[in-house]
């Protein structure tokens, strides 16, 4: 059996990795099986819910840690599970926003040599041109993601002027020559994303080999593991009847979150009225909503979307802690599960703000909020 090609898609938090994947799927033949391995901070498997509705044959998740460091040992088991259960034509690995692709490439190369089941096809990094300058200057990992890749996808370039895009292009051009392409609102032709014949695979060890003139050491984990802090938030209602989050309070929170302190917010939310994205649009699939409905919230750099979930579908969510788990019983329902990814040093401040109330609360009186730091 020929080895299964693996494509790694990485990029800083909120750059548009999931959107790129979801726009890739419709371009492939209906008989072509794609399996997705997702790695994300927190414990709310939101992007996998979106992916599972997009004709992806199978999804595995590695949550609450970095796939290139403390979760790297689980990679082989996750890939083997997809190979056994799905029999995919290709596996796409979507990393957390702080993952370092070269280390991940090394592990895939090792697994490929030992088992003969896998081959690294390419590493794609997504750059958010609109917000790139803010994190490129401060994030060691963002710089490393740009160095150790086969293709750079410039995303959200339509939202900035030509000067901002040219500045981003010039800075990337300071690195060794790397192929790049502009996305069309998160879409790139599949012929450019697949079949990259990865240089990272050829060089065997891209860190200690010769892939880049600037060779980082395995100390990279000390840099990126401290770049972000993560809060897990659970809002739990009491009583037998379904409850809703306070929509006005939630939207006020989303509007007030500063981009230099809060990098990403993801949540599964129960709401009594249709939820509008930051551009004012409401998911058409919600129809004329009656009663409590469930939405996926995806916030990045001051913009957000609410995506309606058909509750007939399974929702892969997990309770944040033993405390939260014990609270969810026949008379307790979790009406919001949220992961907040923050800049270094911000978790304690925002934990206190949330616990003071007024940001995330039940629509009527009652319920209780639990906030815990994950990373």
GROMACS .gro file of C-alpha atoms in nm:
model
  375
    1UNK     CA    1   0.000   0.000   0.000
    2UNK     CA    2   0.134   0.344  -0.093
    3UNK     CA    3   0.202   0.577   0.201
    4UNK     CA    4  -0.069   0.832   0.280
    5UNK     CA    5   0.042   1.189   0.200
    6UNK     CA    6   0.023   1.433   0.490
    7UNK     CA    7  -0.023   1.807   0.453
    8UNK     CA    8   0.052   2.032   0.751
    9UNK     CA    9  -0.135   2.361   0.767
   10UNK     CA   10  -0.007   2.604   1.025
   11UNK     CA   11  -0.020   2.974   1.097
   12UNK     CA   12  -0.066   3.209   1.390
   13UNK     CA   13  -0.391   3.227   1.586
   14UNK     CA   14  -0.684   3.348   1.377
   15UNK     CA   15  -0.497   3.351   1.047
   16UNK     CA   16  -0.763   3.146   0.864
   17UNK     CA   17  -0.637   2.787   0.867
   18UNK     CA   18  -0.975   2.621   0.910
   19UNK     CA   19  -1.131   2.841   0.642
   20UNK     CA   20  -0.857   2.737   0.400
   21UNK     CA   21  -0.931   2.369   0.467
   22UNK     CA   22  -1.308   2.409   0.438
   23UNK     CA   23  -1.260   2.584   0.103
   24UNK     CA   24  -1.032   2.304  -0.016
   25UNK     CA   25  -1.283   2.021   0.038
   26UNK     CA   26  -1.535   2.116  -0.236
   27UNK     CA   27  -1.253   2.121  -0.493
   28UNK     CA   28  -1.175   1.752  -0.445
   29UNK     CA   29  -1.354   1.453  -0.602
   30UNK     CA   30  -1.644   1.320  -0.396
   31UNK     CA   31  -1.469   0.984  -0.368
   32UNK     CA   32  -1.148   1.141  -0.232
   33UNK     CA   33  -1.124   1.078   0.142
   34UNK     CA   34  -0.975   1.353   0.357
   35UNK     CA   35  -0.899   1.291   0.725
   36UNK     CA   36  -0.833   1.584   0.956
   37UNK     CA   37  -0.610   1.585   1.263
   38UNK     CA   38  -0.663   1.902   1.462
   39UNK     CA   39  -0.454   2.040   1.745
   40UNK     CA   40  -0.582   2.329   1.951
   41UNK     CA   41  -0.550   2.489   2.292
   42UNK     CA   42  -0.842   2.461   2.529
   43UNK     CA   43  -1.102   2.188   2.546
   44UNK     CA   44  -1.379   2.315   2.318
   45UNK     CA   45  -1.353   2.128   1.989
   46UNK     CA   46  -1.521   2.398   1.784
   47UNK     CA   47  -1.335   2.384   1.455
   48UNK     CA   48  -1.382   2.008   1.441
   49UNK     CA   49  -1.758   2.060   1.457
   50UNK     CA   50  -1.732   2.286   1.153
   51UNK     CA   51  -1.503   2.042   0.976
   52UNK     CA   52  -1.727   1.743   1.047
   53UNK     CA   53  -2.006   1.908   0.849
   54UNK     CA   54  -1.785   1.966   0.544
   55UNK     CA   55  -1.762   1.616   0.395
   56UNK     CA   56  -1.441   1.532   0.579
   57UNK     CA   57  -1.425   1.157   0.627
   58UNK     CA   58  -1.279   1.156   0.976
   59UNK     CA   59  -1.158   1.391   1.249
   60UNK     CA   60  -0.913   1.332   1.533
   61UNK     CA   61  -0.839   1.595   1.796
   62UNK     CA   62  -0.539   1.664   2.014
   63UNK     CA   63  -0.664   1.927   2.257
   64UNK     CA   64  -0.512   2.143   2.526
   65UNK     CA   65  -0.147   2.128   2.430
   66UNK     CA   66   0.097   2.173   2.144
   67UNK     CA   67   0.135   1.895   1.888
   68UNK     CA   68   0.504   1.976   1.836
   69UNK     CA   69   0.593   1.952   2.207
   70UNK     CA   70   0.396   1.795   2.490
   71UNK     CA   71   0.150   1.617   2.255
   72UNK     CA   72   0.401   1.498   1.996
   73UNK     CA   73   0.402   1.150   2.146
   74UNK     CA   74   0.032   1.114   2.069
   75UNK     CA   75   0.075   1.192   1.699
   76UNK     CA   76   0.147   0.834   1.590
   77UNK     CA   77  -0.158   0.692   1.768
   78UNK     CA   78  -0.383   0.962   1.622
   79UNK     CA   79  -0.256   0.901   1.267
   80UNK     CA   80  -0.287   0.524   1.306
   81UNK     CA   81  -0.646   0.566   1.424
   82UNK     CA   82  -0.735   0.772   1.116
   83UNK     CA   83  -0.559   0.523   0.889
   84UNK     CA   84  -0.744   0.230   1.044
   85UNK     CA   85  -1.090   0.386   1.076
   86UNK     CA   86  -1.106   0.607   0.766
   87UNK     CA   87  -0.857   0.473   0.513
   88UNK     CA   88  -0.794   0.826   0.383
   89UNK     CA   89  -0.640   0.933   0.056
   90UNK     CA   90  -0.479   1.222   0.245
   91UNK     CA   91  -0.441   1.344   0.603
   92UNK     CA   92  -0.441   1.714   0.682
   93UNK     CA   93  -0.289   1.824   1.012
   94UNK     CA   94  -0.412   2.162   1.130
   95UNK     CA   95  -0.186   2.279   1.410
   96UNK     CA   96  -0.252   2.513   1.698
   97UNK     CA   97  -0.158   2.873   1.635
   98UNK     CA   98   0.167   2.835   1.828
   99UNK     CA   99   0.294   2.508   1.682
  100UNK     CA  100   0.639   2.487   1.524
  101UNK     CA  101   0.613   2.302   1.189
  102UNK     CA  102   0.973   2.182   1.159
  103UNK     CA  103   0.950   1.967   1.473
  104UNK     CA  104   0.621   1.822   1.352
  105UNK     CA  105   0.773   1.750   1.011
  106UNK     CA  106   1.058   1.561   1.177
  107UNK     CA  107   0.813   1.342   1.367
  108UNK     CA  108   0.612   1.263   1.054
  109UNK     CA  109   0.935   1.175   0.871
  110UNK     CA  110   1.031   0.942   1.155
  111UNK     CA  111   0.690   0.772   1.157
  112UNK     CA  112   0.707   0.739   0.779
  113UNK     CA  113   1.046   0.570   0.793
  114UNK     CA  114   0.943   0.331   1.070
  115UNK     CA  115   0.599   0.229   0.941
  116UNK     CA  116   0.599   0.307   0.569
  117UNK     CA  117   0.244   0.436   0.616
  118UNK     CA  118   0.299   0.810   0.580
  119UNK     CA  119   0.486   1.064   0.372
  120UNK     CA  120   0.508   1.439   0.428
  121UNK     CA  121   0.365   1.611   0.120
  122UNK     CA  122   0.397   1.974   0.225
  123UNK     CA  123   0.386   2.241   0.492
  124UNK     CA  124   0.161   2.541   0.432
  125UNK     CA  125   0.165   2.849   0.653
  126UNK     CA  126  -0.126   3.097   0.650
  127UNK     CA  127  -0.040   3.461   0.720
  128UNK     CA  128  -0.309   3.707   0.824
  129UNK     CA  129  -0.192   4.017   0.635
  130UNK     CA  130  -0.434   4.246   0.819
  131UNK     CA  131  -0.303   4.162   1.167
  132UNK     CA  132   0.039   4.024   1.074
  133UNK     CA  133   0.246   4.319   1.192
  134UNK     CA  134   0.108   4.295   1.544
  135UNK     CA  135   0.215   3.937   1.604
  136UNK     CA  136   0.516   3.911   1.370
  137UNK     CA  137   0.712   4.156   1.584
  138UNK     CA  138   0.636   3.979   1.911
  139UNK     CA  139   0.596   3.610   1.829
  140UNK     CA  140   0.905   3.393   1.793
  141UNK     CA  141   0.684   3.111   1.667
  142UNK     CA  142   0.521   3.325   1.397
  143UNK     CA  143   0.868   3.394   1.258
  144UNK     CA  144   0.963   3.027   1.270
  145UNK     CA  145   0.639   2.927   1.097
  146UNK     CA  146   0.733   3.154   0.807
  147UNK     CA  147   1.084   3.009   0.780
  148UNK     CA  148   1.003   2.639   0.787
  149UNK     CA  149   0.738   2.599   0.520
  150UNK     CA  150   0.690   2.502   0.156
  151UNK     CA  151   0.414   2.750   0.071
  152UNK     CA  152   0.299   3.078   0.226
  153UNK     CA  153  -0.067   3.173   0.182
  154UNK     CA  154  -0.138   3.543   0.228
  155UNK     CA  155  -0.487   3.570   0.375
  156UNK     CA  156  -0.710   3.874   0.445
  157UNK     CA  157  -0.499   4.088   0.213
  158UNK     CA  158  -0.823   4.228   0.066
  159UNK     CA  159  -0.886   4.406   0.397
  160UNK     CA  160  -0.573   4.625   0.386
  161UNK     CA  161  -0.422   4.876   0.147
  162UNK     CA  162  -0.150   4.783  -0.100
  163UNK     CA  163   0.122   4.937   0.116
  164UNK     CA  164   0.043   4.706   0.409
  165UNK     CA  165   0.051   4.401   0.183
  166UNK     CA  166   0.379   4.510   0.021
  167UNK     CA  167   0.535   4.555   0.365
  168UNK     CA  168   0.431   4.203   0.464
  169UNK     CA  169   0.563   4.065   0.136
  170UNK     CA  170   0.896   4.245   0.182
  171UNK     CA  171   0.944   4.108   0.534
  172UNK     CA  172   0.871   3.755   0.421
  173UNK     CA  173   1.105   3.813   0.127
  174UNK     CA  174   1.388   3.870   0.375
  175UNK     CA  175   1.373   3.497   0.448
  176UNK     CA  176   1.503   3.234   0.210
  177UNK     CA  177   1.295   3.218  -0.112
  178UNK     CA  178   0.959   3.047  -0.043
  179UNK     CA  179   0.667   3.006  -0.281
  180UNK     CA  180   0.367   3.222  -0.191
  181UNK     CA  181   0.014   3.285  -0.311
  182UNK     CA  182  -0.273   3.520  -0.230
  183UNK     CA  183  -0.594   3.355  -0.116
  184UNK     CA  184  -0.930   3.449  -0.261
  185UNK     CA  185  -1.109   3.520   0.068
  186UNK     CA  186  -0.961   3.208   0.221
  187UNK     CA  187  -0.965   2.996  -0.094
  188UNK     CA  188  -0.658   2.864  -0.276
  189UNK     CA  189  -0.667   2.629  -0.573
  190UNK     CA  190  -0.609   2.268  -0.464
  191UNK     CA  191  -0.333   2.226  -0.725
  192UNK     CA  192  -0.125   2.478  -0.528
  193UNK     CA  193  -0.192   2.332  -0.184
  194UNK     CA  194  -0.143   1.964  -0.262
  195UNK     CA  195   0.152   1.784  -0.417
  196UNK     CA  196   0.417   2.025  -0.285
  197UNK     CA  197   0.695   1.763  -0.269
  198UNK     CA  198   0.808   1.903   0.063
  199UNK     CA  199   1.164   2.019   0.111
  200UNK     CA  200   1.117   1.949   0.482
  201UNK     CA  201   1.066   1.582   0.399
  202UNK     CA  202   1.371   1.567   0.174
  203UNK     CA  203   1.604   1.721   0.426
  204UNK     CA  204   1.515   1.470   0.695
  205UNK     CA  205   1.603   1.692   0.990
  206UNK     CA  206   1.500   2.048   0.901
  207UNK     CA  207   1.622   2.181   1.232
  208UNK     CA  208   1.975   2.047   1.240
  209UNK     CA  209   1.999   1.989   0.867
  210UNK     CA  210   2.036   2.253   0.602
  211UNK     CA  211   1.684   2.371   0.531
  212UNK     CA  212   1.745   2.726   0.659
  213UNK     CA  213   2.047   2.936   0.731
  214UNK     CA  214   1.896   3.023   1.067
  215UNK     CA  215   1.883   2.699   1.264
  216UNK     CA  216   1.670   2.706   1.578
  217UNK     CA  217   1.733   2.456   1.854
  218UNK     CA  218   1.491   2.238   2.040
  219UNK     CA  219   1.461   2.525   2.285
  220UNK     CA  220   1.186   2.659   2.057
  221UNK     CA  221   0.931   2.515   2.298
  222UNK     CA  222   1.052   2.751   2.569
  223UNK     CA  223   0.960   3.040   2.341
  224UNK     CA  224   0.621   2.950   2.204
  225UNK     CA  225   0.485   2.771   2.509
  226UNK     CA  226   0.507   3.103   2.696
  227UNK     CA  227   0.370   3.319   2.415
  228UNK     CA  228   0.004   3.257   2.499
  229UNK     CA  229  -0.212   3.192   2.803
  230UNK     CA  230  -0.548   3.015   2.784
  231UNK     CA  231  -0.867   3.042   2.989
  232UNK     CA  232  -1.151   2.789   2.989
  233UNK     CA  233  -1.496   2.935   3.063
  234UNK     CA  234  -1.816   2.744   3.146
  235UNK     CA  235  -2.155   2.903   3.208
  236UNK     CA  236  -2.394   2.658   3.373
  237UNK     CA  237  -2.767   2.707   3.425
  238UNK     CA  238  -2.994   2.559   3.689
  239UNK     CA  239  -3.338   2.409   3.643
  240UNK     CA  240  -3.513   2.181   3.397
  241UNK     CA  241  -3.587   2.428   3.118
  242UNK     CA  242  -3.328   2.521   2.851
  243UNK     CA  243  -3.159   2.854   2.917
  244UNK     CA  244  -2.984   3.111   2.701
  245UNK     CA  245  -2.672   3.319   2.736
  246UNK     CA  246  -2.729   3.694   2.771
  247UNK     CA  247  -2.671   3.795   2.409
  248UNK     CA  248  -2.624   4.168   2.475
  249UNK     CA  249  -2.363   4.107   2.745
  250UNK     CA  250  -2.176   3.859   2.525
  251UNK     CA  251  -2.166   4.099   2.230
  252UNK     CA  252  -2.041   4.377   2.458
  253UNK     CA  253  -1.760   4.148   2.572
  254UNK     CA  254  -1.668   4.062   2.213
  255UNK     CA  255  -1.660   4.430   2.117
  256UNK     CA  256  -1.449   4.527   2.417
  257UNK     CA  257  -1.178   4.259   2.383
  258UNK     CA  258  -0.858   4.438   2.271
  259UNK     CA  259  -0.664   4.268   1.991
  260UNK     CA  260  -0.328   4.311   2.164
  261UNK     CA  261  -0.450   4.124   2.475
  262UNK     CA  262  -0.701   3.870   2.339
  263UNK     CA  263  -0.588   3.666   2.040
  264UNK     CA  264  -0.874   3.421   1.995
  265UNK     CA  265  -1.215   3.335   2.141
  266UNK     CA  266  -1.400   3.015   2.054
  267UNK     CA  267  -1.723   2.896   2.211
  268UNK     CA  268  -2.034   2.684   2.183
  269UNK     CA  269  -2.328   2.899   2.288
  270UNK     CA  270  -2.698   2.841   2.362
  271UNK     CA  271  -2.907   3.142   2.255
  272UNK     CA  272  -3.276   3.232   2.257
  273UNK     CA  273  -3.251   3.457   1.950
  274UNK     CA  274  -3.053   3.442   1.624
  275UNK     CA  275  -2.691   3.544   1.678
  276UNK     CA  276  -2.542   3.805   1.443
  277UNK     CA  277  -2.180   3.800   1.334
  278UNK     CA  278  -1.973   4.117   1.362
  279UNK     CA  279  -2.076   4.222   1.011
  280UNK     CA  280  -2.442   4.199   1.111
  281UNK     CA  281  -2.515   3.883   0.913
  282UNK     CA  282  -2.709   3.592   1.060
  283UNK     CA  283  -2.643   3.233   0.956
  284UNK     CA  284  -2.916   3.149   0.704
  285UNK     CA  285  -2.927   2.786   0.815
  286UNK     CA  286  -3.075   2.902   1.147
  287UNK     CA  287  -3.399   2.978   0.960
  288UNK     CA  288  -3.672   3.128   1.171
  289UNK     CA  289  -3.537   3.016   1.506
  290UNK     CA  290  -3.788   2.912   1.770
  291UNK     CA  291  -3.671   2.850   2.124
  292UNK     CA  292  -3.312   2.783   2.228
  293UNK     CA  293  -3.060   2.714   1.953
  294UNK     CA  294  -2.688   2.638   1.957
  295UNK     CA  295  -2.420   2.840   1.779
  296UNK     CA  296  -2.046   2.822   1.730
  297UNK     CA  297  -1.865   3.147   1.808
  298UNK     CA  298  -1.534   3.211   1.635
  299UNK     CA  299  -1.363   3.542   1.726
  300UNK     CA  300  -1.027   3.670   1.604
  301UNK     CA  301  -0.878   4.019   1.602
  302UNK     CA  302  -1.202   4.206   1.664
  303UNK     CA  303  -1.421   4.015   1.416
  304UNK     CA  304  -1.644   3.720   1.485
  305UNK     CA  305  -1.891   3.478   1.331
  306UNK     CA  306  -2.179   3.282   1.479
  307UNK     CA  307  -2.250   2.954   1.299
  308UNK     CA  308  -2.573   2.772   1.366
  309UNK     CA  309  -2.546   2.405   1.469
  310UNK     CA  310  -2.815   2.154   1.389
  311UNK     CA  311  -2.843   1.980   1.723
  312UNK     CA  312  -2.932   1.657   1.546
  313UNK     CA  313  -2.560   1.638   1.480
  314UNK     CA  314  -2.322   1.523   1.753
  315UNK     CA  315  -2.138   1.812   1.915
  316UNK     CA  316  -1.782   1.711   2.017
  317UNK     CA  317  -1.738   1.918   2.331
  318UNK     CA  318  -1.587   1.831   2.664
  319UNK     CA  319  -1.621   1.981   3.009
  320UNK     CA  320  -1.329   2.194   3.113
  321UNK     CA  321  -1.260   2.053   3.455
  322UNK     CA  322  -1.375   1.809   3.716
  323UNK     CA  323  -1.558   2.096   3.885
  324UNK     CA  324  -1.751   2.177   3.570
  325UNK     CA  325  -1.819   1.811   3.501
  326UNK     CA  326  -1.970   1.757   3.845
  327UNK     CA  327  -2.191   2.061   3.792
  328UNK     CA  328  -2.352   1.923   3.478
  329UNK     CA  329  -2.626   1.686   3.590
  330UNK     CA  330  -2.991   1.629   3.517
  331UNK     CA  331  -3.072   1.968   3.666
  332UNK     CA  332  -2.771   2.157   3.535
  333UNK     CA  333  -2.702   2.246   3.175
  334UNK     CA  334  -2.392   2.409   3.032
  335UNK     CA  335  -2.514   2.691   2.808
  336UNK     CA  336  -2.169   2.825   2.712
  337UNK     CA  337  -1.830   2.658   2.680
  338UNK     CA  338  -1.554   2.894   2.576
  339UNK     CA  339  -1.179   2.896   2.522
  340UNK     CA  340  -0.999   3.231   2.532
  341UNK     CA  341  -0.640   3.255   2.404
  342UNK     CA  342  -0.459   3.557   2.543
  343UNK     CA  343  -0.125   3.728   2.518
  344UNK     CA  344   0.137   3.644   2.776
  345UNK     CA  345   0.063   3.793   3.118
  346UNK     CA  346  -0.306   3.861   3.051
  347UNK     CA  347  -0.480   3.551   3.191
  348UNK     CA  348  -0.504   3.660   3.557
  349UNK     CA  349  -0.646   4.002   3.467
  350UNK     CA  350  -0.910   3.865   3.234
  351UNK     CA  351  -1.002   3.584   3.472
  352UNK     CA  352  -1.078   3.847   3.736
  353UNK     CA  353  -1.278   4.059   3.492
  354UNK     CA  354  -1.491   3.767   3.382
  355UNK     CA  355  -1.555   3.652   3.737
  356UNK     CA  356  -1.676   3.999   3.836
  357UNK     CA  357  -1.970   3.950   3.603
  358UNK     CA  358  -2.143   4.151   3.335
  359UNK     CA  359  -1.960   3.990   3.041
  360UNK     CA  360  -2.072   3.629   3.026
  361UNK     CA  361  -2.398   3.561   3.206
  362UNK     CA  362  -2.732   3.389   3.179
  363UNK     CA  363  -3.019   3.571   3.005
  364UNK     CA  364  -3.221   3.581   3.326
  365UNK     CA  365  -3.116   3.550   3.687
  366UNK     CA  366  -2.942   3.233   3.796
  367UNK     CA  367  -2.668   3.012   3.671
  368UNK     CA  368  -2.303   3.027   3.766
  369UNK     CA  369  -1.978   3.096   3.586
  370UNK     CA  370  -1.657   2.894   3.616
  371UNK     CA  371  -1.329   3.032   3.481
  372UNK     CA  372  -1.006   2.833   3.498
  373UNK     CA  373  -0.663   2.880   3.348
  374UNK     CA  374  -0.562   2.597   3.113
  375UNK     CA  375  -0.221   2.719   2.996
   0.00000   0.00000   0.00000
